[in-house]
mmCIF file with all atom_site columns, C-alpha atoms in Angstrom:
data_model
loop_
_atom_site.group_PDB
_atom_site.id
_atom_site.type_symbol
_atom_site.label_atom_id
_atom_site.label_alt_id
_atom_site.label_comp_id
_atom_site.label_asym_id
_atom_site.label_entity_id
_atom_site.label_seq_id
_atom_site.pdbx_PDB_ins_code
_atom_site.Cartn_x
_atom_site.Cartn_y
_atom_site.Cartn_z
_atom_site.occupancy
_atom_site.B_iso_or_equiv
_atom_site.pdbx_formal_charge
_atom_site.auth_seq_id
_atom_site.auth_comp_id
_atom_site.auth_asym_id
_atom_site.auth_atom_id
_atom_site.pdbx_PDB_model_num
ATOM 1   C CA . SER A 1 1   ? 0.015   -0.173  -0.118  1.00 82.00 ? 1257 SER A CA 1
ATOM 2   C CA . GLU A 1 2   ? 0.917   3.404   -0.035  1.00 87.00 ? 1258 GLU A CA 1
ATOM 3   C CA . TRP A 1 3   ? 2.309   5.035   2.708   1.00 88.00 ? 1259 TRP A CA 1
ATOM 4   C CA . SER A 1 4   ? -0.353  6.350   5.674   1.00 87.00 ? 1260 SER A CA 1
ATOM 5   C CA . SER A 1 5   ? -0.181  6.881   9.332   1.00 85.00 ? 1261 SER A CA 1
ATOM 6   C CA . ALA A 1 6   ? -3.127  4.679   10.289  1.00 86.00 ? 1262 ALA A CA 1
ATOM 7   C CA . THR A 1 7   ? -2.324  2.353   13.314  1.00 85.00 ? 1263 THR A CA 1
ATOM 8   C CA . LEU A 1 8   ? -5.482  0.151   11.836  1.00 85.00 ? 1264 LEU A CA 1
ATOM 9   C CA . VAL A 1 9   ? -6.388  -1.593  9.105   1.00 85.00 ? 1265 VAL A CA 1
ATOM 10  C CA . THR A 1 10  ? -9.635  -3.620  8.139   1.00 85.00 ? 1266 THR A CA 1
ATOM 11  C CA . LEU A 1 11  ? -8.778  -6.613  5.308   1.00 81.00 ? 1267 LEU A CA 1
ATOM 12  C CA . SER A 1 12  ? -11.655 -7.301  3.680   1.00 81.00 ? 1268 SER A CA 1
ATOM 13  C CA . TYR A 1 13  ? -12.430 -10.854 1.658   1.00 81.00 ? 1269 TYR A CA 1
ATOM 14  C CA . LEU A 1 14  ? -9.563  -12.320 2.793   1.00 77.00 ? 1270 LEU A CA 1
ATOM 15  C CA . ASP A 1 15  ? -9.474  -16.181 1.672   1.00 76.00 ? 1271 ASP A CA 1
ATOM 16  C CA . GLU A 1 16  ? -9.100  -19.414 4.210   1.00 81.00 ? 1272 GLU A CA 1
ATOM 17  C CA . GLY A 1 17  ? -6.072  -20.079 4.675   1.00 81.00 ? 1273 GLY A CA 1
ATOM 18  C CA . SER A 1 18  ? -2.558  -18.836 6.182   1.00 89.00 ? 1274 SER A CA 1
ATOM 19  C CA . HIS A 1 19  ? -1.365  -15.339 5.629   1.00 88.00 ? 1275 HIS A CA 1
ATOM 20  C CA . VAL A 1 20  ? 1.241   -13.430 5.912   1.00 92.00 ? 1276 VAL A CA 1
ATOM 21  C CA . PHE A 1 21  ? 0.878   -8.892  7.259   1.00 90.00 ? 1277 PHE A CA 1
ATOM 22  C CA . LEU A 1 22  ? 4.061   -7.080  7.075   1.00 89.00 ? 1278 LEU A CA 1
ATOM 23  C CA . VAL A 1 23  ? 4.443   -3.579  8.033   1.00 90.00 ? 1279 VAL A CA 1
ATOM 24  C CA . GLN A 1 24  ? 7.169   -1.324  7.519   1.00 90.00 ? 1280 GLN A CA 1
ATOM 25  C CA . SER A 1 25  ? 7.919   1.652   9.325   1.00 90.00 ? 1281 SER A CA 1
ATOM 26  C CA . ARG A 1 26  ? 8.856   5.403   7.895   1.00 89.00 ? 1282 ARG A CA 1
ATOM 27  C CA . TYR A 1 27  ? 11.130  7.576   9.912   1.00 87.00 ? 1283 TYR A CA 1
ATOM 28  C CA . LEU A 1 28  ? 9.908   12.255  9.922   1.00 85.00 ? 1284 LEU A CA 1
ATOM 29  C CA . SER A 1 29  ? 13.566  12.183  8.057   1.00 90.00 ? 1285 SER A CA 1
ATOM 30  C CA . GLY A 1 30  ? 12.612  9.694   4.915   1.00 86.00 ? 1286 GLY A CA 1
ATOM 31  C CA . VAL A 1 31  ? 14.515  7.201   6.025   1.00 91.00 ? 1287 VAL A CA 1
ATOM 32  C CA . VAL A 1 32  ? 13.122  3.253   6.037   1.00 91.00 ? 1288 VAL A CA 1
ATOM 33  C CA . GLU A 1 33  ? 12.783  0.791   8.510   1.00 90.00 ? 1289 GLU A CA 1
ATOM 34  C CA . GLU A 1 34  ? 15.258  -1.879  6.645   1.00 90.00 ? 1290 GLU A CA 1
ATOM 35  C CA . TRP A 1 35  ? 13.066  -5.063  7.457   1.00 90.00 ? 1291 TRP A CA 1
ATOM 36  C CA . PRO A 1 36  ? 9.499   -5.080  8.002   1.00 90.00 ? 1292 PRO A CA 1
ATOM 37  C CA . ASP A 1 37  ? 7.703   -6.561  11.408  1.00 90.00 ? 1293 ASP A CA 1
ATOM 38  C CA . THR A 1 38  ? 5.681   -10.121 10.230  1.00 91.00 ? 1294 THR A CA 1
ATOM 39  C CA . LEU A 1 39  ? 2.311   -11.260 11.672  1.00 87.00 ? 1295 LEU A CA 1
ATOM 40  C CA . LEU A 1 40  ? 1.498   -14.773 10.390  1.00 91.00 ? 1296 LEU A CA 1
ATOM 41  C CA . PHE A 1 41  ? -1.864  -15.590 10.792  1.00 87.00 ? 1297 PHE A CA 1
ATOM 42  C CA . SER A 1 42  ? -4.698  -18.086 10.124  1.00 87.00 ? 1298 SER A CA 1
ATOM 43  C CA . VAL A 1 43  ? -8.126  -17.575 8.693   1.00 82.00 ? 1299 VAL A CA 1
ATOM 44  C CA . ASP A 1 44  ? -11.031 -20.364 9.414   1.00 79.00 ? 1300 ASP A CA 1
ATOM 45  C CA . ALA A 1 45  ? -13.742 -19.010 9.071   1.00 77.00 ? 1301 ALA A CA 1
ATOM 46  C CA . ILE A 1 46  ? -16.381 -21.265 7.844   1.00 79.00 ? 1302 ILE A CA 1
ATOM 47  C CA . GLU A 1 47  ? -17.591 -24.413 9.678   1.00 78.00 ? 1303 GLU A CA 1
ATOM 48  C CA . GLY A 1 48  ? -18.379 -27.384 6.922   1.00 77.00 ? 1304 GLY A CA 1
ATOM 49  C CA . PRO A 1 49  ? -19.649 -28.490 5.847   1.00 93.00 ? 1305 PRO A CA 1
ATOM 50  C CA . SER A 1 50  ? -19.529 -25.750 3.391   1.00 95.00 ? 1306 SER A CA 1
ATOM 51  C CA . LEU A 1 51  ? -18.958 -24.710 -0.379  1.00 96.00 ? 1307 LEU A CA 1
ATOM 52  C CA . ARG A 1 52  ? -17.321 -21.622 -1.119  1.00 95.00 ? 1308 ARG A CA 1
ATOM 53  C CA . ILE A 1 53  ? -15.273 -19.688 -4.080  1.00 96.00 ? 1309 ILE A CA 1
ATOM 54  C CA . GLN A 1 54  ? -11.768 -19.473 -3.642  1.00 92.00 ? 1310 GLN A CA 1
ATOM 55  C CA . ARG A 1 55  ? -10.527 -15.908 -4.164  1.00 89.00 ? 1311 ARG A CA 1
ATOM 56  C CA . LEU A 1 56  ? -13.898 -14.240 -2.357  1.00 90.00 ? 1312 LEU A CA 1
ATOM 57  C CA . LYS A 1 57  ? -12.686 -11.248 -4.974  1.00 92.00 ? 1313 LYS A CA 1
ATOM 58  C CA . THR A 1 58  ? -11.454 -11.153 -7.850  1.00 92.00 ? 1314 THR A CA 1
ATOM 59  C CA . GLU A 1 59  ? -9.992  -8.036  -9.125  1.00 92.00 ? 1315 GLU A CA 1
ATOM 60  C CA . VAL A 1 60  ? -9.146  -8.441  -13.230 1.00 93.00 ? 1316 VAL A CA 1
ATOM 61  C CA . ALA A 1 61  ? -8.906  -6.201  -15.822 1.00 92.00 ? 1317 ALA A CA 1
ATOM 62  C CA . SER A 1 62  ? -11.537 -5.652  -18.800 1.00 89.00 ? 1318 SER A CA 1
ATOM 63  C CA . ALA A 1 63  ? -10.968 -8.894  -21.337 1.00 92.00 ? 1319 ALA A CA 1
ATOM 64  C CA . ALA A 1 64  ? -8.813  -10.571 -18.471 1.00 94.00 ? 1320 ALA A CA 1
ATOM 65  C CA . VAL A 1 65  ? -8.582  -14.371 -17.579 1.00 96.00 ? 1321 VAL A CA 1
ATOM 66  C CA . PHE A 1 66  ? -9.162  -15.193 -14.254 1.00 96.00 ? 1322 PHE A CA 1
ATOM 67  C CA . SER A 1 67  ? -9.321  -18.617 -12.980 1.00 97.00 ? 1323 SER A CA 1
ATOM 68  C CA . VAL A 1 68  ? -11.972 -19.458 -8.974  1.00 97.00 ? 1324 VAL A CA 1
ATOM 69  C CA . ASP A 1 69  ? -11.680 -22.415 -7.263  1.00 97.00 ? 1325 ASP A CA 1
ATOM 70  C CA . ILE A 1 70  ? -14.576 -24.406 -5.794  1.00 97.00 ? 1326 ILE A CA 1
ATOM 71  C CA . ILE A 1 71  ? -13.886 -25.678 -2.445  1.00 96.00 ? 1327 ILE A CA 1
ATOM 72  C CA . ALA A 1 72  ? -15.520 -28.069 -0.595  1.00 96.00 ? 1328 ALA A CA 1
ATOM 73  C CA . GLU A 1 73  ? -14.976 -27.201 3.076   1.00 93.00 ? 1329 GLU A CA 1
ATOM 74  C CA . GLU A 1 74  ? -14.759 -29.966 6.470   1.00 93.00 ? 1330 GLU A CA 1
ATOM 75  C CA . VAL A 1 75  ? -17.115 -32.535 4.781   1.00 95.00 ? 1331 VAL A CA 1
ATOM 76  C CA . GLU A 1 76  ? -17.585 -36.030 5.738   1.00 95.00 ? 1332 GLU A CA 1
ATOM 77  C CA . LEU A 1 77  ? -18.669 -38.676 3.808   1.00 96.00 ? 1333 LEU A CA 1
ATOM 78  C CA . VAL A 1 78  ? -19.146 -37.302 0.389   1.00 96.00 ? 1334 VAL A CA 1
ATOM 79  C CA . ALA A 1 79  ? -19.771 -39.503 -3.210  1.00 96.00 ? 1335 ALA A CA 1
ATOM 80  C CA . GLY A 1 80  ? -20.796 -36.404 -4.877  1.00 96.00 ? 1336 GLY A CA 1
ATOM 81  C CA . ALA A 1 81  ? -22.225 -33.449 -5.655  1.00 96.00 ? 1337 ALA A CA 1
ATOM 82  C CA . GLY A 1 82  ? -24.464 -31.312 -8.125  1.00 96.00 ? 1338 GLY A CA 1
ATOM 83  C CA . ILE A 1 83  ? -22.783 -27.273 -8.105  1.00 97.00 ? 1339 ILE A CA 1
ATOM 84  C CA . THR A 1 84  ? -24.991 -24.912 -9.888  1.00 96.00 ? 1340 THR A CA 1
ATOM 85  C CA . LEU A 1 85  ? -23.569 -21.775 -10.234 1.00 96.00 ? 1341 LEU A CA 1
ATOM 86  C CA . LYS A 1 86  ? -25.249 -18.554 -11.810 1.00 96.00 ? 1342 LYS A CA 1
ATOM 87  C CA . PHE A 1 87  ? -23.091 -15.294 -13.122 1.00 96.00 ? 1343 PHE A CA 1
ATOM 88  C CA . ASN A 1 88  ? -23.821 -12.216 -14.193 1.00 94.00 ? 1344 ASN A CA 1
ATOM 89  C CA . ALA A 1 89  ? -23.729 -13.600 -19.144 1.00 91.00 ? 1345 ALA A CA 1
ATOM 90  C CA . ASP A 1 90  ? -21.743 -9.653  -19.346 1.00 90.00 ? 1346 ASP A CA 1
ATOM 91  C CA . ALA A 1 91  ? -19.696 -9.345  -17.036 1.00 93.00 ? 1347 ALA A CA 1
ATOM 92  C CA . MET A 1 92  ? -17.585 -12.929 -17.824 1.00 94.00 ? 1348 MET A CA 1
ATOM 93  C CA . THR A 1 93  ? -17.821 -16.419 -19.738 1.00 94.00 ? 1349 THR A CA 1
ATOM 94  C CA . LEU A 1 94  ? -17.193 -19.072 -19.212 1.00 95.00 ? 1350 LEU A CA 1
ATOM 95  C CA . GLN A 1 95  ? -13.672 -20.504 -20.498 1.00 95.00 ? 1351 GLN A CA 1
ATOM 96  C CA . THR A 1 96  ? -12.286 -23.878 -19.123 1.00 95.00 ? 1352 THR A CA 1
ATOM 97  C CA . LEU A 1 97  ? -14.151 -25.940 -16.108 1.00 95.00 ? 1353 LEU A CA 1
ATOM 98  C CA . THR A 1 98  ? -11.278 -28.319 -14.670 1.00 95.00 ? 1354 THR A CA 1
ATOM 99  C CA . GLU A 1 99  ? -12.127 -31.063 -11.948 1.00 95.00 ? 1355 GLU A CA 1
ATOM 100 C CA . GLY A 1 100 ? -9.918  -30.521 -8.983  1.00 96.00 ? 1356 GLY A CA 1
ATOM 101 C CA . PRO A 1 101 ? -8.359  -33.256 -7.129  1.00 96.00 ? 1357 PRO A CA 1
ATOM 102 C CA . PHE A 1 102 ? -10.846 -33.806 -4.222  1.00 96.00 ? 1358 PHE A CA 1
ATOM 103 C CA . PHE A 1 103 ? -13.398 -36.493 -6.147  1.00 96.00 ? 1359 PHE A CA 1
ATOM 104 C CA . THR A 1 104 ? -10.243 -38.724 -6.469  1.00 95.00 ? 1360 THR A CA 1
ATOM 105 C CA . LEU A 1 105 ? -8.932  -38.550 -2.854  1.00 94.00 ? 1361 LEU A CA 1
ATOM 106 C CA . ASN A 1 106 ? -9.868  -41.627 -1.684  1.00 94.00 ? 1362 ASN A CA 1
ATOM 107 C CA . GLY A 1 107 ? -7.740  -43.066 -5.497  1.00 94.00 ? 1363 GLY A CA 1
ATOM 108 C CA . GLY A 1 108 ? -10.287 -43.353 -7.182  1.00 93.00 ? 1364 GLY A CA 1
ATOM 109 C CA . ASP A 1 109 ? -11.713 -42.444 -10.577 1.00 93.00 ? 1365 ASP A CA 1
ATOM 110 C CA . ILE A 1 110 ? -13.922 -39.140 -11.630 1.00 94.00 ? 1366 ILE A CA 1
ATOM 111 C CA . LEU A 1 111 ? -16.954 -39.220 -13.178 1.00 92.00 ? 1367 LEU A CA 1
ATOM 112 C CA . SER A 1 112 ? -19.029 -35.428 -14.014 1.00 92.00 ? 1368 SER A CA 1
ATOM 113 C CA . PHE A 1 113 ? -20.897 -33.744 -16.590 1.00 92.00 ? 1369 PHE A CA 1
ATOM 114 C CA . ASP A 1 114 ? -21.830 -29.870 -16.970 1.00 91.00 ? 1370 ASP A CA 1
ATOM 115 C CA . THR A 1 115 ? -24.344 -28.449 -18.484 1.00 91.00 ? 1371 THR A CA 1
ATOM 116 C CA . LEU A 1 116 ? -24.191 -23.591 -19.088 1.00 90.00 ? 1372 LEU A CA 1
ATOM 117 C CA . ALA A 1 117 ? -27.258 -22.288 -20.129 1.00 91.00 ? 1373 ALA A CA 1
ATOM 118 C CA . THR A 1 118 ? -27.519 -18.587 -20.973 1.00 87.00 ? 1374 THR A CA 1
ATOM 119 C CA . ASP A 1 119 ? -31.202 -16.727 -20.246 1.00 87.00 ? 1375 ASP A CA 1
ATOM 120 C CA . ALA A 1 120 ? -31.810 -13.294 -19.460 1.00 83.00 ? 1376 ALA A CA 1
ATOM 121 C CA . GLY A 1 121 ? -28.077 -11.899 -18.582 1.00 83.00 ? 1377 GLY A CA 1
ATOM 122 C CA . ALA A 1 122 ? -26.898 -14.823 -16.610 1.00 91.00 ? 1378 ALA A CA 1
ATOM 123 C CA . THR A 1 123 ? -25.442 -18.027 -17.159 1.00 94.00 ? 1379 THR A CA 1
ATOM 124 C CA . THR A 1 124 ? -26.383 -20.809 -15.323 1.00 94.00 ? 1380 THR A CA 1
ATOM 125 C CA . LEU A 1 125 ? -23.921 -23.995 -14.946 1.00 95.00 ? 1381 LEU A CA 1
ATOM 126 C CA . GLN A 1 126 ? -24.575 -27.083 -13.631 1.00 95.00 ? 1382 GLN A CA 1
ATOM 127 C CA . LEU A 1 127 ? -22.216 -29.569 -12.481 1.00 96.00 ? 1383 LEU A CA 1
ATOM 128 C CA . ASP A 1 128 ? -22.889 -33.106 -11.970 1.00 96.00 ? 1384 ASP A CA 1
ATOM 129 C CA . ILE A 1 129 ? -19.061 -35.008 -10.480 1.00 96.00 ? 1385 ILE A CA 1
ATOM 130 C CA . ALA A 1 130 ? -19.118 -37.853 -8.473  1.00 95.00 ? 1386 ALA A CA 1
ATOM 131 C CA . THR A 1 131 ? -16.029 -40.857 -7.447  1.00 94.00 ? 1387 THR A CA 1
ATOM 132 C CA . TYR A 1 132 ? -16.173 -44.008 -8.291  1.00 93.00 ? 1388 TYR A CA 1
ATOM 133 C CA . ASN A 1 133 ? -13.149 -47.133 -8.317  1.00 94.00 ? 1389 ASN A CA 1
ATOM 134 C CA . GLY A 1 134 ? -11.341 -45.459 -5.198  1.00 92.00 ? 1390 GLY A CA 1
ATOM 135 C CA . THR A 1 135 ? -11.076 -47.731 -1.897  1.00 94.00 ? 1391 THR A CA 1
ATOM 136 C CA . GLN A 1 136 ? -13.507 -46.036 -0.339  1.00 92.00 ? 1392 GLN A CA 1
ATOM 137 C CA . ASP A 1 137 ? -17.059 -44.986 -1.617  1.00 94.00 ? 1393 ASP A CA 1
ATOM 138 C CA . TYR A 1 138 ? -16.812 -41.526 -0.195  1.00 95.00 ? 1394 TYR A CA 1
ATOM 139 C CA . ILE A 1 139 ? -14.236 -38.708 0.786   1.00 95.00 ? 1395 ILE A CA 1
ATOM 140 C CA . THR A 1 140 ? -13.738 -36.888 3.973   1.00 95.00 ? 1396 THR A CA 1
ATOM 141 C CA . GLY A 1 141 ? -12.285 -33.634 3.714   1.00 94.00 ? 1397 GLY A CA 1
ATOM 142 C CA . THR A 1 142 ? -11.304 -30.203 2.097   1.00 94.00 ? 1398 THR A CA 1
ATOM 143 C CA . GLY A 1 143 ? -9.503  -29.961 -1.211  1.00 95.00 ? 1399 GLY A CA 1
ATOM 144 C CA . VAL A 1 144 ? -10.548 -28.472 -5.003  1.00 97.00 ? 1400 VAL A CA 1
ATOM 145 C CA . ILE A 1 145 ? -13.774 -29.660 -6.239  1.00 97.00 ? 1401 ILE A CA 1
ATOM 146 C CA . ALA A 1 146 ? -13.053 -27.509 -9.911  1.00 97.00 ? 1402 ALA A CA 1
ATOM 147 C CA . THR A 1 147 ? -11.538 -24.912 -10.808 1.00 97.00 ? 1403 THR A CA 1
ATOM 148 C CA . LEU A 1 148 ? -13.145 -22.676 -13.489 1.00 96.00 ? 1404 LEU A CA 1
ATOM 149 C CA . GLU A 1 149 ? -11.454 -20.197 -16.232 1.00 97.00 ? 1405 GLU A CA 1
ATOM 150 C CA . PHE A 1 150 ? -13.729 -16.849 -17.131 1.00 96.00 ? 1406 PHE A CA 1
ATOM 151 C CA . LEU A 1 151 ? -12.358 -14.515 -19.737 1.00 96.00 ? 1407 LEU A CA 1
ATOM 152 C CA . ALA A 1 152 ? -13.405 -10.766 -18.041 1.00 95.00 ? 1408 ALA A CA 1
ATOM 153 C CA . GLY A 1 153 ? -16.085 -8.685  -20.154 1.00 92.00 ? 1409 GLY A CA 1
ATOM 154 C CA . ASN A 1 154 ? -18.345 -5.564  -18.600 1.00 85.00 ? 1410 ASN A CA 1
ATOM 155 C CA . ALA A 1 155 ? -16.550 -3.990  -15.525 1.00 85.00 ? 1411 ALA A CA 1
ATOM 156 C CA . GLY A 1 156 ? -18.415 -3.851  -12.751 1.00 88.00 ? 1412 GLY A CA 1
ATOM 157 C CA . GLU A 1 157 ? -18.697 -5.979  -9.354  1.00 91.00 ? 1413 GLU A CA 1
ATOM 158 C CA . TYR A 1 158 ? -20.615 -8.878  -9.798  1.00 94.00 ? 1414 TYR A CA 1
ATOM 159 C CA . ASP A 1 159 ? -21.123 -12.193 -8.465  1.00 94.00 ? 1415 ASP A CA 1
ATOM 160 C CA . ILE A 1 160 ? -20.569 -15.711 -8.912  1.00 96.00 ? 1416 ILE A CA 1
ATOM 161 C CA . LYS A 1 161 ? -23.572 -17.607 -6.409  1.00 96.00 ? 1417 LYS A CA 1
ATOM 162 C CA . PHE A 1 162 ? -24.600 -21.170 -5.145  1.00 97.00 ? 1418 PHE A CA 1
ATOM 163 C CA . LEU A 1 163 ? -28.400 -21.559 -6.095  1.00 96.00 ? 1419 LEU A CA 1
ATOM 164 C CA . GLU A 1 164 ? -30.264 -23.635 -3.587  1.00 95.00 ? 1420 GLU A CA 1
ATOM 165 C CA . THR A 1 165 ? -30.521 -27.191 -5.969  1.00 95.00 ? 1421 THR A CA 1
ATOM 166 C CA . THR A 1 166 ? -26.164 -27.069 -4.951  1.00 97.00 ? 1422 THR A CA 1
ATOM 167 C CA . THR A 1 167 ? -26.221 -30.488 -3.365  1.00 96.00 ? 1423 THR A CA 1
ATOM 168 C CA . LEU A 1 168 ? -23.719 -32.957 -1.307  1.00 97.00 ? 1424 LEU A CA 1
ATOM 169 C CA . ARG A 1 169 ? -24.230 -36.591 -1.921  1.00 96.00 ? 1425 ARG A CA 1
ATOM 170 C CA . ASP A 1 170 ? -23.314 -39.128 0.774   1.00 95.00 ? 1426 ASP A CA 1
ATOM 171 C CA . SER A 1 171 ? -22.528 -43.167 -1.581  1.00 93.00 ? 1427 SER A CA 1
ATOM 172 C CA . ASN A 1 172 ? -26.491 -43.506 -1.106  1.00 94.00 ? 1428 ASN A CA 1
ATOM 173 C CA . ASN A 1 173 ? -27.003 -40.446 -2.787  1.00 93.00 ? 1429 ASN A CA 1
ATOM 174 C CA . GLU A 1 174 ? -28.777 -39.471 0.016   1.00 95.00 ? 1430 GLU A CA 1
ATOM 175 C CA . PRO A 1 175 ? -28.046 -35.393 0.389   1.00 96.00 ? 1431 PRO A CA 1
ATOM 176 C CA . ILE A 1 176 ? -25.726 -34.698 2.726   1.00 95.00 ? 1432 ILE A CA 1
ATOM 177 C CA . GLU A 1 177 ? -26.070 -31.083 4.872   1.00 94.00 ? 1433 GLU A CA 1
ATOM 178 C CA . ILE A 1 178 ? -24.841 -27.949 3.526   1.00 95.00 ? 1434 ILE A CA 1
ATOM 179 C CA . GLU A 1 179 ? -23.804 -25.728 6.306   1.00 93.00 ? 1435 GLU A CA 1
ATOM 180 C CA . GLU A 1 180 ? -22.861 -22.836 4.508   1.00 93.00 ? 1436 GLU A CA 1
ATOM 181 C CA . LYS A 1 181 ? -22.228 -21.256 0.891   1.00 95.00 ? 1437 LYS A CA 1
ATOM 182 C CA . VAL A 1 182 ? -20.103 -18.766 0.480   1.00 93.00 ? 1438 VAL A CA 1
ATOM 183 C CA . GLU A 1 183 ? -19.731 -17.094 -3.314  1.00 94.00 ? 1439 GLU A CA 1
ATOM 184 C CA . GLY A 1 184 ? -17.558 -14.924 -4.829  1.00 93.00 ? 1440 GLY A CA 1
ATOM 185 C CA . VAL A 1 185 ? -17.054 -11.348 -5.843  1.00 93.00 ? 1441 VAL A CA 1
#
């Protein structure tokens, strides 16, 4: 950041995980402190089982390519997911969808299908994904389900939202309660 005399700072849209905060001082004479003070901290704001978009906020220029991850957070006994996302079709165009490693944590394979539909300026992505042939019929833990790569369009602030139809499923295809669905901006 620019030099400031502020003694407090608010950090918005911090993603889950470890962070490093550095503070360096500059004396009135203009001499800069050689080694900044360092604060290591972790953010664990989401209680599982949850789904989230990672990065919570992504800033990009128009016509730039950017990506976000769909993360399963602290889930247990998950064998599949039906994830429905909605985003502004003028603001971003989906370029690629890549399965993440989460559904192979049991040593199995991934079965996935995705469909896109655009209506009245909004695009809906339906991703159905499951694991099979693993050492277990399910996955427990935290990890990347999929990575979405977009091309940025119109300037502005837009959401990537999970729709209510989003589900996690166990090996008997029964729904698993999702505590939180954390959207991206």
